PDB file of C-alpha atoms in Angstrom:
ATOM      1  CA  UNK A   5      52.738  86.038 139.851  1.00  0.00           C
ATOM      2  CA  UNK A   6      50.570  86.553 136.663  1.00  0.00           C
ATOM      3  CA  UNK A   7      48.861  89.680 135.600  1.00  0.00           C
ATOM      4  CA  UNK A   8      45.531  87.836 136.578  1.00  0.00           C
ATOM      5  CA  UNK A   9      46.681  87.002 139.899  1.00  0.00           C
ATOM      6  CA  UNK A  10      47.537  90.652 140.374  1.00  0.00           C
ATOM      7  CA  UNK A  11      44.213  91.666 139.770  1.00  0.00           C
ATOM      8  CA  UNK A  12      42.492  88.997 141.787  1.00  0.00           C
ATOM      9  CA  UNK A  13      44.669  89.972 144.717  1.00  0.00           C
ATOM     10  CA  UNK A  14      43.575  93.682 144.088  1.00  0.00           C
ATOM     11  CA  UNK A  15      40.011  92.726 143.958  1.00  0.00           C
ATOM     12  CA  UNK A  16      40.153  90.794 147.099  1.00  0.00           C
ATOM     13  CA  UNK A  17      41.365  93.599 149.051  1.00  0.00           C
ATOM     14  CA  UNK A  18      38.797  95.824 147.665  1.00  0.00           C
ATOM     15  CA  UNK A  19      36.071  93.760 148.703  1.00  0.00           C
ATOM     16  CA  UNK A  20      37.432  93.394 152.274  1.00  0.00           C
ATOM     17  CA  UNK A  21      38.211  96.821 153.177  1.00  0.00           C
ATOM     18  CA  UNK A  22      36.592 100.328 152.368  1.00  0.00           C
ATOM     19  CA  UNK A  23      39.302 103.021 151.805  1.00  0.00           C
ATOM     20  CA  UNK A  24      38.469 106.580 152.329  1.00  0.00           C
ATOM     21  CA  UNK A  25      41.392 109.026 151.184  1.00  0.00           C
ATOM     22  CA  UNK A  26      40.995 113.094 151.316  1.00  0.00           C
ATOM     23  CA  UNK A  27      43.165 116.170 151.212  1.00  0.00           C
ATOM     24  CA  UNK A  28      43.143 119.343 152.803  1.00  0.00           C
ATOM     25  CA  UNK A  29      45.818 122.033 152.756  1.00  0.00           C
ATOM     26  CA  UNK A  30      47.391 122.604 156.151  1.00  0.00           C
ATOM     27  CA  UNK A  31      49.356 125.485 157.295  1.00  0.00           C
ATOM     28  CA  UNK A  32      53.155 124.241 158.111  1.00  0.00           C
ATOM     29  CA  UNK A  33      55.049 126.009 161.046  1.00  0.00           C
ATOM     30  CA  UNK A  34      58.404 127.895 160.459  1.00  0.00           C
ATOM     31  CA  UNK A  35      60.347 124.640 161.764  1.00  0.00           C
ATOM     32  CA  UNK A  36      58.307 122.420 159.481  1.00  0.00           C
ATOM     33  CA  UNK A  37      58.997 124.821 156.484  1.00  0.00           C
ATOM     34  CA  UNK A  38      62.752 124.548 157.176  1.00  0.00           C
ATOM     35  CA  UNK A  39      62.975 120.770 157.062  1.00  0.00           C
ATOM     36  CA  UNK A  40      61.294 120.867 153.446  1.00  0.00           C
ATOM     37  CA  UNK A  41      63.791 120.840 150.160  1.00  0.00           C
ATOM     38  CA  UNK A  42      62.723 121.110 146.503  1.00  0.00           C
ATOM     39  CA  UNK A  43      64.096 122.022 143.315  1.00  0.00           C
ATOM     40  CA  UNK A  44      62.437 123.752 140.444  1.00  0.00           C
ATOM     41  CA  UNK A  45      62.905 122.242 136.628  1.00  0.00           C
ATOM     42  CA  UNK A  46      64.581 125.639 135.621  1.00  0.00           C
ATOM     43  CA  UNK A  47      67.350 127.138 137.298  1.00  0.00           C
ATOM     44  CA  UNK A  48      69.188 130.652 136.695  1.00  0.00           C
ATOM     45  CA  UNK A  49      72.851 131.494 137.924  1.00  0.00           C
ATOM     46  CA  UNK A  50      74.619 135.224 137.356  1.00  0.00           C
ATOM     47  CA  UNK A  51      78.503 135.037 137.296  1.00  0.00           C
ATOM     48  CA  UNK A  52      80.990 137.535 136.237  1.00  0.00           C
ATOM     49  CA  UNK A  53      84.450 137.039 134.561  1.00  0.00           C
ATOM     50  CA  UNK A  54      86.789 139.337 132.924  1.00  0.00           C
ATOM     51  CA  UNK A  55      84.473 142.135 132.509  1.00  0.00           C
ATOM     52  CA  UNK A  56      81.389 140.154 131.498  1.00  0.00           C
ATOM     53  CA  UNK A  57      78.687 139.182 133.319  1.00  0.00           C
ATOM     54  CA  UNK A  58      76.721 135.794 132.451  1.00  0.00           C
ATOM     55  CA  UNK A  59      73.156 134.844 132.976  1.00  0.00           C
ATOM     56  CA  UNK A  60      72.587 130.971 132.702  1.00  0.00           C
ATOM     57  CA  UNK A  61      69.193 129.369 132.437  1.00  0.00           C
ATOM     58  CA  UNK A  62      69.350 125.904 132.512  1.00  0.00           C
ATOM     59  CA  UNK A  63      66.893 122.864 132.639  1.00  0.00           C
ATOM     60  CA  UNK A  64      67.405 120.380 135.216  1.00  0.00           C
ATOM     61  CA  UNK A  65      66.553 117.389 132.630  1.00  0.00           C
ATOM     62  CA  UNK A  66      67.806 114.173 131.462  1.00  0.00           C
ATOM     63  CA  UNK A  67      67.040 113.549 127.595  1.00  0.00           C
ATOM     64  CA  UNK A  68      67.232 110.433 125.710  1.00  0.00           C
ATOM     65  CA  UNK A  69      67.750 111.289 122.028  1.00  0.00           C
ATOM     66  CA  UNK A  70      67.907 109.594 118.880  1.00  0.00           C
ATOM     67  CA  UNK A  71      68.205 112.120 115.735  1.00  0.00           C
ATOM     68  CA  UNK A  72      69.575 112.574 112.289  1.00  0.00           C
ATOM     69  CA  UNK A  73      70.694 116.484 111.016  1.00  0.00           C
ATOM     70  CA  UNK A  74      71.942 117.215 107.660  1.00  0.00           C
ATOM     71  CA  UNK A  75      73.665 119.854 106.130  1.00  0.00           C
ATOM     72  CA  UNK A  76      74.095 122.269 109.279  1.00  0.00           C
ATOM     73  CA  UNK A  77      75.462 125.429 108.300  1.00  0.00           C
ATOM     74  CA  UNK A  78      75.928 128.249 111.137  1.00  0.00           C
ATOM     75  CA  UNK A  79      77.859 131.582 110.863  1.00  0.00           C
ATOM     76  CA  UNK A  80      77.728 132.356 107.264  1.00  0.00           C
ATOM     77  CA  UNK A  81      80.248 135.570 106.584  1.00  0.00           C
ATOM     78  CA  UNK A  82      83.275 136.522 104.704  1.00  0.00           C
ATOM     79  CA  UNK A  83      86.616 135.975 106.858  1.00  0.00           C
ATOM     80  CA  UNK A  84      89.538 137.149 104.824  1.00  0.00           C
ATOM     81  CA  UNK A  85      92.127 135.126 106.898  1.00  0.00           C
ATOM     82  CA  UNK A  86      90.682 131.748 106.011  1.00  0.00           C
ATOM     83  CA  UNK A  87      87.149 131.587 104.647  1.00  0.00           C
ATOM     84  CA  UNK A  88      87.085 127.833 104.532  1.00  0.00           C
ATOM     85  CA  UNK A  89      83.641 126.919 103.109  1.00  0.00           C
ATOM     86  CA  UNK A  90      82.151 130.254 103.903  1.00  0.00           C
ATOM     87  CA  UNK A  91      80.769 129.085 107.215  1.00  0.00           C
ATOM     88  CA  UNK A  92      81.933 128.923 110.926  1.00  0.00           C
ATOM     89  CA  UNK A  93      80.342 125.437 111.147  1.00  0.00           C
ATOM     90  CA  UNK A  94      79.771 123.211 108.228  1.00  0.00           C
ATOM     91  CA  UNK A  95      78.736 119.903 109.068  1.00  0.00           C
ATOM     92  CA  UNK A  96      77.081 117.778 106.438  1.00  0.00           C
ATOM     93  CA  UNK A  97      75.733 115.008 108.939  1.00  0.00           C
ATOM     94  CA  UNK A  98      75.203 115.062 112.464  1.00  0.00           C
ATOM     95  CA  UNK A  99      73.796 111.793 113.933  1.00  0.00           C
ATOM     96  CA  UNK A 100      72.955 111.203 117.432  1.00  0.00           C
ATOM     97  CA  UNK A 101      72.669 107.442 118.424  1.00  0.00           C
ATOM     98  CA  UNK A 102      73.280 104.790 115.812  1.00  0.00           C
ATOM     99  CA  UNK A 103      71.314 101.468 114.652  1.00  0.00           C
ATOM    100  CA  UNK A 104      74.159  99.164 113.726  1.00  0.00           C
ATOM    101  CA  UNK A 105      75.097  98.299 117.384  1.00  0.00           C
ATOM    102  CA  UNK A 106      73.457  97.271 120.479  1.00  0.00           C
ATOM    103  CA  UNK A 107      69.827  98.425 121.568  1.00  0.00           C
ATOM    104  CA  UNK A 108      71.738 100.707 123.924  1.00  0.00           C
ATOM    105  CA  UNK A 109      73.515 102.696 120.985  1.00  0.00           C
ATOM    106  CA  UNK A 110      70.699 103.646 119.609  1.00  0.00           C
ATOM    107  CA  UNK A 111      70.139 106.622 122.051  1.00  0.00           C
ATOM    108  CA  UNK A 112      72.611 109.401 123.085  1.00  0.00           C
ATOM    109  CA  UNK A 113      71.767 110.721 126.823  1.00  0.00           C
ATOM    110  CA  UNK A 114      71.855 114.290 127.236  1.00  0.00           C
ATOM    111  CA  UNK A 115      71.610 116.156 130.816  1.00  0.00           C
ATOM    112  CA  UNK A 116      70.931 119.712 131.972  1.00  0.00           C
ATOM    113  CA  UNK A 117      70.892 121.752 128.546  1.00  0.00           C
ATOM    114  CA  UNK A 118      71.294 125.334 129.291  1.00  0.00           C
ATOM    115  CA  UNK A 119      71.462 128.838 127.677  1.00  0.00           C
ATOM    116  CA  UNK A 120      73.975 131.354 128.872  1.00  0.00           C
ATOM    117  CA  UNK A 121      73.828 134.952 127.971  1.00  0.00           C
ATOM    118  CA  UNK A 122      76.614 137.263 127.940  1.00  0.00           C
ATOM    119  CA  UNK A 123      76.704 141.279 128.628  1.00  0.00           C
ATOM    120  CA  UNK A 124      79.365 143.684 129.033  1.00  0.00           C
ATOM    121  CA  UNK A 125      79.972 144.796 132.598  1.00  0.00           C
ATOM    122  CA  UNK A 126      79.423 148.413 132.790  1.00  0.00           C
ATOM    123  CA  UNK A 127      78.802 150.892 135.725  1.00  0.00           C
ATOM    124  CA  UNK A 128      76.017 152.733 133.588  1.00  0.00           C
ATOM    125  CA  UNK A 129      72.932 151.252 131.790  1.00  0.00           C
ATOM    126  CA  UNK A 130      73.746 153.028 128.497  1.00  0.00           C
ATOM    127  CA  UNK A 131      77.308 151.381 128.394  1.00  0.00           C
ATOM    128  CA  UNK A 132      76.058 147.856 129.119  1.00  0.00           C
ATOM    129  CA  UNK A 133      75.624 145.883 125.977  1.00  0.00           C
ATOM    130  CA  UNK A 134      74.480 142.101 125.013  1.00  0.00           C
ATOM    131  CA  UNK A 135      77.540 140.200 123.642  1.00  0.00           C
ATOM    132  CA  UNK A 136      75.961 136.934 122.645  1.00  0.00           C
ATOM    133  CA  UNK A 137      75.048 133.728 124.180  1.00  0.00           C
ATOM    134  CA  UNK A 138      75.930 129.995 123.901  1.00  0.00           C
ATOM    135  CA  UNK A 139      73.881 126.726 124.321  1.00  0.00           C
ATOM    136  CA  UNK A 140      75.072 123.377 125.643  1.00  0.00           C
ATOM    137  CA  UNK A 141      74.653 120.442 127.716  1.00  0.00           C
ATOM    138  CA  UNK A 142      76.452 119.892 131.045  1.00  0.00           C
ATOM    139  CA  UNK A 143      76.452 116.360 130.385  1.00  0.00           C
ATOM    140  CA  UNK A 144      76.429 114.047 127.084  1.00  0.00           C
ATOM    141  CA  UNK A 145      77.100 110.343 126.542  1.00  0.00           C
ATOM    142  CA  UNK A 146      76.848 107.949 123.521  1.00  0.00           C
ATOM    143  CA  UNK A 147      77.807 107.566 119.989  1.00  0.00           C
ATOM    144  CA  UNK A 148      77.499 110.735 117.854  1.00  0.00           C
ATOM    145  CA  UNK A 149      78.036 110.236 114.121  1.00  0.00           C
ATOM    146  CA  UNK A 150      79.570 113.287 112.272  1.00  0.00           C
ATOM    147  CA  UNK A 151      80.763 114.718 108.986  1.00  0.00           C
ATOM    148  CA  UNK A 152      82.421 118.247 109.646  1.00  0.00           C
ATOM    149  CA  UNK A 153      84.118 120.036 106.746  1.00  0.00           C
ATOM    150  CA  UNK A 154      84.903 123.119 108.715  1.00  0.00           C
ATOM    151  CA  UNK A 155      84.963 123.739 112.106  1.00  0.00           C
ATOM    152  CA  UNK A 156      85.398 127.271 114.177  1.00  0.00           C
ATOM    153  CA  UNK A 157      85.960 125.977 117.681  1.00  0.00           C
ATOM    154  CA  UNK A 158      88.072 124.030 120.265  1.00  0.00           C
ATOM    155  CA  UNK A 159      87.714 120.291 119.726  1.00  0.00           C
ATOM    156  CA  UNK A 160      89.781 117.275 120.630  1.00  0.00           C
ATOM    157  CA  UNK A 161      89.422 113.616 119.655  1.00  0.00           C
ATOM    158  CA  UNK A 162      91.745 110.651 120.559  1.00  0.00           C
ATOM    159  CA  UNK A 163      91.459 107.570 117.755  1.00  0.00           C
ATOM    160  CA  UNK A 164      93.455 104.388 117.207  1.00  0.00           C
ATOM    161  CA  UNK A 165      94.936 104.367 113.885  1.00  0.00           C
ATOM    162  CA  UNK A 166      95.082 101.127 111.704  1.00  0.00           C
ATOM    163  CA  UNK A 167      98.448 100.291 112.940  1.00  0.00           C
ATOM    164  CA  UNK A 168      97.242 100.352 116.272  1.00  0.00           C
ATOM    165  CA  UNK A 169      99.024 103.719 117.291  1.00  0.00           C
ATOM    166  CA  UNK A 170      96.952 106.689 119.218  1.00  0.00           C
ATOM    167  CA  UNK A 171      96.468 109.650 117.113  1.00  0.00           C
ATOM    168  CA  UNK A 172      94.907 112.519 118.134  1.00  0.00           C
ATOM    169  CA  UNK A 173      92.568 115.584 116.458  1.00  0.00           C
ATOM    170  CA  UNK A 174      93.348 118.614 118.390  1.00  0.00           C
ATOM    171  CA  UNK A 175      91.984 121.993 117.048  1.00  0.00           C
ATOM    172  CA  UNK A 176      94.919 123.861 119.380  1.00  0.00           C
ATOM    173  CA  UNK A 177      97.666 122.350 116.682  1.00  0.00           C
ATOM    174  CA  UNK A 178      95.909 124.999 113.873  1.00  0.00           C
ATOM    175  CA  UNK A 179      98.167 128.175 113.459  1.00  0.00           C
ATOM    176  CA  UNK A 180      94.828 130.301 113.629  1.00  0.00           C
ATOM    177  CA  UNK A 181      93.474 128.829 116.486  1.00  0.00           C
ATOM    178  CA  UNK A 182      90.648 126.824 115.053  1.00  0.00           C
ATOM    179  CA  UNK A 183      89.026 129.393 113.117  1.00  0.00           C
ATOM    180  CA  UNK A 184      87.369 127.859 109.956  1.00  0.00           C
ATOM    181  CA  UNK A 185      89.844 124.945 110.411  1.00  0.00           C
ATOM    182  CA  UNK A 186      89.457 122.090 108.070  1.00  0.00           C
ATOM    183  CA  UNK A 187      90.958 119.743 110.284  1.00  0.00           C
ATOM    184  CA  UNK A 188      94.491 119.651 108.358  1.00  0.00           C
ATOM    185  CA  UNK A 189      97.676 118.800 110.436  1.00  0.00           C
ATOM    186  CA  UNK A 190     101.061 117.460 110.587  1.00  0.00           C
ATOM    187  CA  UNK A 191     101.132 113.508 110.443  1.00  0.00           C
ATOM    188  CA  UNK A 192     100.858 111.446 112.808  1.00  0.00           C
ATOM    189  CA  UNK A 193      97.243 113.135 113.685  1.00  0.00           C
ATOM    190  CA  UNK A 194      93.748 112.580 113.147  1.00  0.00           C
ATOM    191  CA  UNK A 195      92.175 114.780 110.898  1.00  0.00           C
ATOM    192  CA  UNK A 196      88.377 116.000 110.729  1.00  0.00           C
ATOM    193  CA  UNK A 197      87.952 113.733 107.432  1.00  0.00           C
ATOM    194  CA  UNK A 198      89.122 110.766 109.276  1.00  0.00           C
ATOM    195  CA  UNK A 199      86.683 111.078 112.016  1.00  0.00           C
ATOM    196  CA  UNK A 200      83.223 109.469 111.197  1.00  0.00           C
ATOM    197  CA  UNK A 201      81.736 109.863 114.692  1.00  0.00           C
ATOM    198  CA  UNK A 202      82.615 109.908 118.402  1.00  0.00           C
ATOM    199  CA  UNK A 203      82.075 108.058 121.728  1.00  0.00           C
ATOM    200  CA  UNK A 204      81.300 110.786 124.191  1.00  0.00           C
ATOM    201  CA  UNK A 205      82.038 109.958 127.562  1.00  0.00           C
ATOM    202  CA  UNK A 206      83.921 106.719 129.230  1.00  0.00           C
ATOM    203  CA  UNK A 207      83.755 104.583 132.249  1.00  0.00           C
ATOM    204  CA  UNK A 208      84.381 107.641 134.385  1.00  0.00           C
ATOM    205  CA  UNK A 209      81.271 109.734 133.281  1.00  0.00           C
ATOM    206  CA  UNK A 210      79.820 111.595 130.548  1.00  0.00           C
ATOM    207  CA  UNK A 211      81.492 114.447 128.309  1.00  0.00           C
ATOM    208  CA  UNK A 212      80.990 117.694 130.204  1.00  0.00           C
ATOM    209  CA  UNK A 213      82.047 120.529 127.955  1.00  0.00           C
ATOM    210  CA  UNK A 214      79.535 120.518 124.702  1.00  0.00           C
ATOM    211  CA  UNK A 215      78.476 123.788 123.602  1.00  0.00           C
ATOM    212  CA  UNK A 216      77.933 126.331 120.731  1.00  0.00           C
ATOM    213  CA  UNK A 217      78.310 130.427 121.309  1.00  0.00           C
ATOM    214  CA  UNK A 218      77.238 133.048 118.962  1.00  0.00           C
ATOM    215  CA  UNK A 219      79.493 136.117 120.009  1.00  0.00           C
ATOM    216  CA  UNK A 220      80.326 139.621 118.972  1.00  0.00           C
ATOM    217  CA  UNK A 221      83.851 139.192 120.401  1.00  0.00           C
ATOM    218  CA  UNK A 222      86.138 136.778 122.084  1.00  0.00           C
ATOM    219  CA  UNK A 223      84.968 135.791 125.370  1.00  0.00           C
ATOM    220  CA  UNK A 224      86.072 133.384 128.119  1.00  0.00           C
ATOM    221  CA  UNK A 225      83.335 131.581 129.426  1.00  0.00           C
ATOM    222  CA  UNK A 226      83.195 130.470 133.301  1.00  0.00           C
ATOM    223  CA  UNK A 227      83.229 126.712 133.950  1.00  0.00           C
ATOM    224  CA  UNK A 228      80.964 124.657 136.058  1.00  0.00           C
ATOM    225  CA  UNK A 229      79.614 121.255 137.170  1.00  0.00           C
ATOM    226  CA  UNK A 230      83.541 119.910 137.144  1.00  0.00           C
ATOM    227  CA  UNK A 231      83.860 120.646 133.255  1.00  0.00           C
ATOM    228  CA  UNK A 232      87.820 121.147 132.138  1.00  0.00           C
ATOM    229  CA  UNK A 233      88.588 124.589 131.700  1.00  0.00           C
ATOM    230  CA  UNK A 234      87.578 125.897 128.213  1.00  0.00           C
ATOM    231  CA  UNK A 235      89.593 127.827 125.400  1.00  0.00           C
ATOM    232  CA  UNK A 236      88.183 131.373 124.933  1.00  0.00           C
ATOM    233  CA  UNK A 237      85.361 131.510 122.081  1.00  0.00           C
ATOM    234  CA  UNK A 238      85.899 133.544 119.182  1.00  0.00           C
ATOM    235  CA  UNK A 239      83.862 135.885 117.490  1.00  0.00           C
ATOM    236  CA  UNK A 240      81.050 134.189 115.230  1.00  0.00           C
ATOM    237  CA  UNK A 241      79.895 130.990 115.918  1.00  0.00           C
ATOM    238  CA  UNK A 242      82.009 128.943 117.959  1.00  0.00           C
ATOM    239  CA  UNK A 243      82.080 125.031 118.957  1.00  0.00           C
ATOM    240  CA  UNK A 244      83.672 123.739 121.872  1.00  0.00           C
ATOM    241  CA  UNK A 245      83.992 119.879 122.743  1.00  0.00           C
ATOM    242  CA  UNK A 246      87.070 118.561 124.296  1.00  0.00           C
ATOM    243  CA  UNK A 247      86.141 116.383 127.123  1.00  0.00           C
ATOM    244  CA  UNK A 248      86.344 112.419 126.834  1.00  0.00           C
ATOM    245  CA  UNK A 249      85.517 111.845 122.916  1.00  0.00           C
ATOM    246  CA  UNK A 250      86.848 108.749 121.404  1.00  0.00           C
ATOM    247  CA  UNK A 251      87.097 108.337 117.465  1.00  0.00           C
ATOM    248  CA  UNK A 252      84.351 105.725 116.674  1.00  0.00           C
ATOM    249  CA  UNK A 253      86.885 104.862 113.790  1.00  0.00           C
ATOM    250  CA  UNK A 254      89.648 106.532 111.603  1.00  0.00           C
ATOM    251  CA  UNK A 255      88.268 105.854 108.286  1.00  0.00           C
ATOM    252  CA  UNK A 256      85.887 108.474 108.197  1.00  0.00           C
ATOM    253  CA  UNK A 257      82.656 106.155 107.920  1.00  0.00           C
ATOM    254  CA  UNK A 258      79.786 107.609 109.528  1.00  0.00           C
ATOM    255  CA  UNK A 259      77.770 104.566 111.257  1.00  0.00           C
ATOM    256  CA  UNK A 260      74.066 103.995 110.131  1.00  0.00           C
ATOM    257  CA  UNK A 261      71.271 105.722 112.238  1.00  0.00           C
ATOM    258  CA  UNK A 262      67.733 103.913 110.866  1.00  0.00           C
ATOM    259  CA  UNK A 263      64.704 103.540 112.524  1.00  0.00           C
ATOM    260  CA  UNK A 264      63.864 100.328 113.832  1.00  0.00           C
ATOM    261  CA  UNK A 265      62.479  97.600 111.059  1.00  0.00           C
ATOM    262  CA  UNK A 266      64.721  99.334 108.516  1.00  0.00           C
TER     263      UNK A 266
END
């Protein structure tokens, strides 16, 4: 049916019928109220683990994102054990989506972003203190281009080498536990320099454990939403991302992410 036909049918319906609509608030009984269900866009949960209290504020939302970030440096301070580039996270390029593939690959899909605040559990208010917070997504899927120079965090990426063998980047192989890690490893492995981006999620679902924390001390965060258990986050800025990540390539090439028409 054409648009013209739809408008014609609508006009005929209005000509044949006179419609009157009104709305008025009516009280509901307890039984009627008990059958009603709803959910706000913002949810807050409180949990405790290992002597810490956690307050999580999450947004019940699905977001489609295309964005390019450059020269992201977080956690700049001196770390004598391994100073690296002088920052916990030194990311020269971070791209959400790509323009050199299908239309669907232009967007990265994110669900339920959240903030979670951490406090030291104490019986009296004077001893209770804020330890830090983290920001993350309960789900993320799509192609993310990246060039990471230094990483403080727990990250795992699986890739396919030029000879067809499976190689892996895993911060757990680092002797200092992933603090100011430059991705170096003993071959065969996948280094940060070889990762030009990742595909987050697979046929079974999205990646569920992306978050970045800012802390005064080491904290083990609770896991929710079926996400896999995470490593303890160290003091400073810490990135966690291990679930369902596949390297876009092992050549270190970042895919293009240009606006349409360019």
